mmCIF file of C-alpha atoms in Angstrom:
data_model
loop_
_atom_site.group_PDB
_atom_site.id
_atom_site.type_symbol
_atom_site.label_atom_id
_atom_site.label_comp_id
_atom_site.label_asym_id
_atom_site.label_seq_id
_atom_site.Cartn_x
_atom_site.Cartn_y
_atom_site.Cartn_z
ATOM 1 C CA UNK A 1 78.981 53.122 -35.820
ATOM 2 C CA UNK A 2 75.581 54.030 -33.491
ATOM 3 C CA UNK A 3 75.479 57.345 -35.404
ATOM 4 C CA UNK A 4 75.602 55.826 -38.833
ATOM 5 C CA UNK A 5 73.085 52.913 -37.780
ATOM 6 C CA UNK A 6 70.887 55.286 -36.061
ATOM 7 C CA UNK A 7 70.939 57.393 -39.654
ATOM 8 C CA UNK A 8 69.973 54.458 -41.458
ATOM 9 C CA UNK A 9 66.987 53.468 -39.292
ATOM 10 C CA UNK A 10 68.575 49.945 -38.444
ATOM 11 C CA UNK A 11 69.961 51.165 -34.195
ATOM 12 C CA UNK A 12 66.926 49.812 -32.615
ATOM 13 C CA UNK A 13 67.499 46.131 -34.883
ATOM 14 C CA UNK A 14 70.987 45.812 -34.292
ATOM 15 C CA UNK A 15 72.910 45.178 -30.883
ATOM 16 C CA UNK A 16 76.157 46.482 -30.961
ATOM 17 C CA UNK A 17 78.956 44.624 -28.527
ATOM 18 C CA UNK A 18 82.282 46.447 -27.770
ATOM 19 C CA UNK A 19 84.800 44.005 -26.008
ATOM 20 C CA UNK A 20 88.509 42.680 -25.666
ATOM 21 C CA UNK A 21 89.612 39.126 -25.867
ATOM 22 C CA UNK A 22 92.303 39.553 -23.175
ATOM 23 C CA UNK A 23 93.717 42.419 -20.927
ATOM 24 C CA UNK A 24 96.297 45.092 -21.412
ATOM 25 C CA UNK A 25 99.278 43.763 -23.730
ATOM 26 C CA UNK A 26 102.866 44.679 -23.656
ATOM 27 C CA UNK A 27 103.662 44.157 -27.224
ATOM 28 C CA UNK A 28 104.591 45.837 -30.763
ATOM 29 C CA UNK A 29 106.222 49.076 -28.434
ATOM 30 C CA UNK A 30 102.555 49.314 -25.973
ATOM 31 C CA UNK A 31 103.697 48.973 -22.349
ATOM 32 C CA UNK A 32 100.924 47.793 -19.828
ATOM 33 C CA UNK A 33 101.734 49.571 -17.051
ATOM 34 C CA UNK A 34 102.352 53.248 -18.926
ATOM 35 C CA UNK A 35 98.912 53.695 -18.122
ATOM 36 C CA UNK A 36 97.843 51.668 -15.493
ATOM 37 C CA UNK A 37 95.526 49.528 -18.299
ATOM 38 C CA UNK A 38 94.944 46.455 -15.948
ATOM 39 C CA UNK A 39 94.289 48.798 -12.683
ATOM 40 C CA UNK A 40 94.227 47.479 -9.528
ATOM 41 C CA UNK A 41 93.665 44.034 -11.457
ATOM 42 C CA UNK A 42 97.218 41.596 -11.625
ATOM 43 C CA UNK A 43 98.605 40.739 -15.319
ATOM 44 C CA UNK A 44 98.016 41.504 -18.685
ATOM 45 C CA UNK A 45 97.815 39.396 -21.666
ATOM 46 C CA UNK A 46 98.791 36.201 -21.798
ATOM 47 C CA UNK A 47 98.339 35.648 -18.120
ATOM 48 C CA UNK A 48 95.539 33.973 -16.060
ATOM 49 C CA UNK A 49 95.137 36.367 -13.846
ATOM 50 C CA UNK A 50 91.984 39.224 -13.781
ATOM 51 C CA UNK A 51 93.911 41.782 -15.904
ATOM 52 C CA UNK A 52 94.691 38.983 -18.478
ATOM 53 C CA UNK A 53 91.014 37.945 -18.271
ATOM 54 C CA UNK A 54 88.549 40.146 -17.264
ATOM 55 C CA UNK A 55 87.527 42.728 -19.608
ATOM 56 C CA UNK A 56 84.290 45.000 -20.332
ATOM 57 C CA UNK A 57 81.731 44.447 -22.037
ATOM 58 C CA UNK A 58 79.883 47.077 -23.498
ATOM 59 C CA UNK A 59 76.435 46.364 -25.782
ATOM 60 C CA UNK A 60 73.790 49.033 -26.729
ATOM 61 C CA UNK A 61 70.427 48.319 -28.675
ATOM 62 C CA UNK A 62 68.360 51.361 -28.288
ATOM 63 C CA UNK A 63 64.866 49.970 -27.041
ATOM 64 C CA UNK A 64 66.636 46.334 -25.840
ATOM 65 C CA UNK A 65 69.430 46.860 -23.457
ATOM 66 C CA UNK A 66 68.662 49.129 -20.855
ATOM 67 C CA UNK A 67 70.790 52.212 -21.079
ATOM 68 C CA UNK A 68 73.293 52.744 -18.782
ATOM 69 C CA UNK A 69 72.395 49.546 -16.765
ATOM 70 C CA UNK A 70 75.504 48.032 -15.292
ATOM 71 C CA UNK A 71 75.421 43.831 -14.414
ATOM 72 C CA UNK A 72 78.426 41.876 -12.470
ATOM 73 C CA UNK A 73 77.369 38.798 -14.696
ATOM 74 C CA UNK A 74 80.145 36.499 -15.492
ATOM 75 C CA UNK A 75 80.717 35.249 -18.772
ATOM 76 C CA UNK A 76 83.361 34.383 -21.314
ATOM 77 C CA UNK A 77 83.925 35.200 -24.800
ATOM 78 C CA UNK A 78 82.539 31.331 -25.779
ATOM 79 C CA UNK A 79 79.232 33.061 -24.556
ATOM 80 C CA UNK A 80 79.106 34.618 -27.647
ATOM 81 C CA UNK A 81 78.377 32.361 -29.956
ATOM 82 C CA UNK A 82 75.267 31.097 -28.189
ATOM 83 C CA UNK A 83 73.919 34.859 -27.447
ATOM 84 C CA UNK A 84 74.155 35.383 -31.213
ATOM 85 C CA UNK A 85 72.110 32.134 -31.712
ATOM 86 C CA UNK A 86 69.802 32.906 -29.564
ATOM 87 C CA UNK A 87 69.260 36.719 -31.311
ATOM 88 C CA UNK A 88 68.866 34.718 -34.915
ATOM 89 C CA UNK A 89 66.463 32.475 -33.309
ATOM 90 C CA UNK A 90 68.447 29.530 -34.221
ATOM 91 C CA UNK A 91 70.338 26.848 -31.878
ATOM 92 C CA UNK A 92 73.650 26.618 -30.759
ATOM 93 C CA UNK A 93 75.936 24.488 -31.829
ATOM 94 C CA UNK A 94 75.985 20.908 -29.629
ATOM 95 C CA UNK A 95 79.446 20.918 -29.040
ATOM 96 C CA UNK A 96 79.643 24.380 -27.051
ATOM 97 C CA UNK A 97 80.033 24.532 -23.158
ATOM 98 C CA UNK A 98 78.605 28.553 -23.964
ATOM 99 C CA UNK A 99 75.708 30.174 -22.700
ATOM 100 C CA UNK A 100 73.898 32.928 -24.130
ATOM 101 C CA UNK A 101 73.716 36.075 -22.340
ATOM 102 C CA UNK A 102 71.145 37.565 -23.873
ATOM 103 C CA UNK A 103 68.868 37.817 -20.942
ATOM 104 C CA UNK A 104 71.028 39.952 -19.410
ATOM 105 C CA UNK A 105 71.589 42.105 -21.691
ATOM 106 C CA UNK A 106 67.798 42.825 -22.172
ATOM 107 C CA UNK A 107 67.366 43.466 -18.544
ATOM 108 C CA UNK A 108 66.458 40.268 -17.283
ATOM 109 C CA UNK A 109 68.978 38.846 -15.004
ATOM 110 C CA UNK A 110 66.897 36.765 -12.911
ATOM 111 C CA UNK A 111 66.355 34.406 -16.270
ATOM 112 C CA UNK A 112 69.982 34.099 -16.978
ATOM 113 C CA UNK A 113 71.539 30.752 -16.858
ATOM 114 C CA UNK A 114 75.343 30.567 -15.351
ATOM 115 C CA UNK A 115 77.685 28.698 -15.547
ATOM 116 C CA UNK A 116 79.093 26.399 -12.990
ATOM 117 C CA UNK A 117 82.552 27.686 -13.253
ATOM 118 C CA UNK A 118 84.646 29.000 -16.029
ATOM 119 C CA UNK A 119 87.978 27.532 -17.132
ATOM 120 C CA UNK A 120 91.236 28.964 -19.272
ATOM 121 C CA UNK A 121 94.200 27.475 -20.307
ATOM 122 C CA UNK A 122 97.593 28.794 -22.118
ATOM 123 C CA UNK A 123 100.476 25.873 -23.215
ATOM 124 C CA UNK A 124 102.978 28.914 -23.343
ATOM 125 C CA UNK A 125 105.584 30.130 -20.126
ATOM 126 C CA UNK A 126 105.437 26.115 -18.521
ATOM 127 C CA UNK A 127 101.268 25.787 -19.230
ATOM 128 C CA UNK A 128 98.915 27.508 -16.932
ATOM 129 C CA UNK A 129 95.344 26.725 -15.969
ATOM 130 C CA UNK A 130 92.717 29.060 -13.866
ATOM 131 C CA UNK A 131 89.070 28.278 -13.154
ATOM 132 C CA UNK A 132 86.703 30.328 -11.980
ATOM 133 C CA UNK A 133 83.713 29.204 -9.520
ATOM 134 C CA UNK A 134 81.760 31.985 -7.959
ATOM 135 C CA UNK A 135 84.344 34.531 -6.131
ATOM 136 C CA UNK A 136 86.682 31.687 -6.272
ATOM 137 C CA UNK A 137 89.772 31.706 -8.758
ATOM 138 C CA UNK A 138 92.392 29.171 -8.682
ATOM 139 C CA UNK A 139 95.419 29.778 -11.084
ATOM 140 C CA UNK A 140 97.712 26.478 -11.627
ATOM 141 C CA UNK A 141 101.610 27.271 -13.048
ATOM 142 C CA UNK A 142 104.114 25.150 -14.581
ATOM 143 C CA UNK A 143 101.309 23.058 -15.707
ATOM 144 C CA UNK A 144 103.250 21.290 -18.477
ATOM 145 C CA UNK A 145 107.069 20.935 -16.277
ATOM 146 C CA UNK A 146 105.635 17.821 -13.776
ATOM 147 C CA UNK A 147 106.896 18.171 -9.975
ATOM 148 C CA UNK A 148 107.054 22.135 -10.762
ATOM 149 C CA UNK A 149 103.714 22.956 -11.261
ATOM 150 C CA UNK A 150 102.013 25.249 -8.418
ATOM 151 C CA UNK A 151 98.518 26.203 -7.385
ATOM 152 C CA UNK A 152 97.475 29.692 -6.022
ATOM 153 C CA UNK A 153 94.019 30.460 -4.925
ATOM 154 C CA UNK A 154 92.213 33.676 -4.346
ATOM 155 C CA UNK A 155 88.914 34.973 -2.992
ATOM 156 C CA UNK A 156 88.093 37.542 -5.791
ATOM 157 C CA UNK A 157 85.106 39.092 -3.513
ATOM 158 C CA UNK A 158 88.127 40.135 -0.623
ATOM 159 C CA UNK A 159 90.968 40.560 -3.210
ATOM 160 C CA UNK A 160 90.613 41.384 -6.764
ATOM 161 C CA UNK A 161 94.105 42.194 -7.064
ATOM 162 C CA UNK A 162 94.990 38.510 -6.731
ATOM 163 C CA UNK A 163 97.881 39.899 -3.714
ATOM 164 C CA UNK A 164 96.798 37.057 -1.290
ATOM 165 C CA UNK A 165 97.355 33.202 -2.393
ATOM 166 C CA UNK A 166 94.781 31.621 0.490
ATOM 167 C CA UNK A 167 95.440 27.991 -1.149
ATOM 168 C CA UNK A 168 97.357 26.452 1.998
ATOM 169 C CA UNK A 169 93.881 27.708 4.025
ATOM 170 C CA UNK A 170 90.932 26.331 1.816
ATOM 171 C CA UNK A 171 92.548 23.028 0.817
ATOM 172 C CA UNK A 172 88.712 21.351 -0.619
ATOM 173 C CA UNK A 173 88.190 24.467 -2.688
ATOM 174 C CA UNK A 174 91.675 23.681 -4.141
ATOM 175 C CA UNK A 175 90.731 20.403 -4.714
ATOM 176 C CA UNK A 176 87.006 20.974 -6.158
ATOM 177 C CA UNK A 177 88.822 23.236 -8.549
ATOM 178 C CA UNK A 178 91.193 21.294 -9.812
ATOM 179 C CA UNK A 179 88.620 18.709 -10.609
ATOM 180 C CA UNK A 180 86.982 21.189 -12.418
ATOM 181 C CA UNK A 181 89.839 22.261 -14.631
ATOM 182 C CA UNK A 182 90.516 18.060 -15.337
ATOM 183 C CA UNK A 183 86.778 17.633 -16.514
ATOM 184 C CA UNK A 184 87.246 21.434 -18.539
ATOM 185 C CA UNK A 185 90.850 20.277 -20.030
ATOM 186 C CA UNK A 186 90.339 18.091 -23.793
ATOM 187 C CA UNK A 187 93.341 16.941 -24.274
ATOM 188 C CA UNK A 188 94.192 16.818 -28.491
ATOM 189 C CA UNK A 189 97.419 16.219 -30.400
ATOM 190 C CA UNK A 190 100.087 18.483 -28.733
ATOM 191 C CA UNK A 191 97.553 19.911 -26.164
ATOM 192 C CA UNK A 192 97.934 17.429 -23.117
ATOM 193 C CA UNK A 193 97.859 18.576 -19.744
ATOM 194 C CA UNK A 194 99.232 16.831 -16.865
ATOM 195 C CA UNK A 195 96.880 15.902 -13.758
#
């Protein structure tokens, strides 16, 4: 794809984004672990955990995003839409909880707006919840079964692998977090999740 844009004179107009929308899968005869896709990150697709969730991000612009520059920026795939705004010089839409990360990818991290924390949620496997607030992740289980549901917590600075559930120790990050992921849920038609 660069080679052909570069040969039509269009590379340094067009930014070019390589990404996943989840981690490694173990589906249609692919096994996860065959070669180590998630590394020393916990879970593949369709869980909440960093190897369902966190996955690269690779853009290149020739004469806009630095080359080989490298940012720990967090953002979610519903930052897309309002980067690609932001590129057309149009706004995003109003009912988007996205931010653009266009400043980032030109270079200029120090303008980028964050967000406050980030929030998932699946309805398959019992329901499951995570939110994300700085190196914070909480991950909530049998969401949907009441009485059965559990919370895990884990410092992602001191354990990316998600090996060490400190919930039981940091009981008002628990609790900030789940507030967060009861303002993030919408609950519509068959998607309802409990408190």
């Amino acid at each position: 794809v660069a080679a052909r844009l570069r040969d039509r004179g269009l590379a340094k107009q067009t930014l070019v984004l390589f990404a996943s929308d989840n981690g490694a899968m173990s589906e249609g005869g692919w096994s996860r672990t065959h070669f180590q896709s998630s590394g020393p990150l916990r879970g593949g697709k369709r869980d909440l955990y960093e190897g369902g969730l966190r996955t690269p991000l690779i853009a290149w612009q020739p004469g806009a995003v630095p080359a080989g520059g490298v940012t720990d920026h967090v953002s979610a795939f519903w930052d897309f839409v309002p980067t690609a705004c932001e590129l057309a010089g149009i706004d995003a839409p109003g009912d988007t909880d996205g931010k653009s990360y266009l400043p980032v990818l030109r270079g200029g991290s120090q303008h980028q707006v964050k967000h406050d924390y980030l929030y998932w949620e699946f309805y398959e496997q019992g329901g499951k919840q995570a939110v994300r607030q700085g190196p914070w992740k909480l991950v909530r289980l049998n969401a949907l079964r009441p009485g059965r549901a559990t919370v895990e917590l884990y410092n992602l600075d001191d354990d990316l692998g998600e090996t060490q559930n400190v919930a039981d120790d940091h009981p008002e990050i628990v609790a900030r977090l789940l507030a967060a992921a009861r303002e993030a849920h919408r609950s519509e038609g068959q998607f309802v999740m409990p408190p």
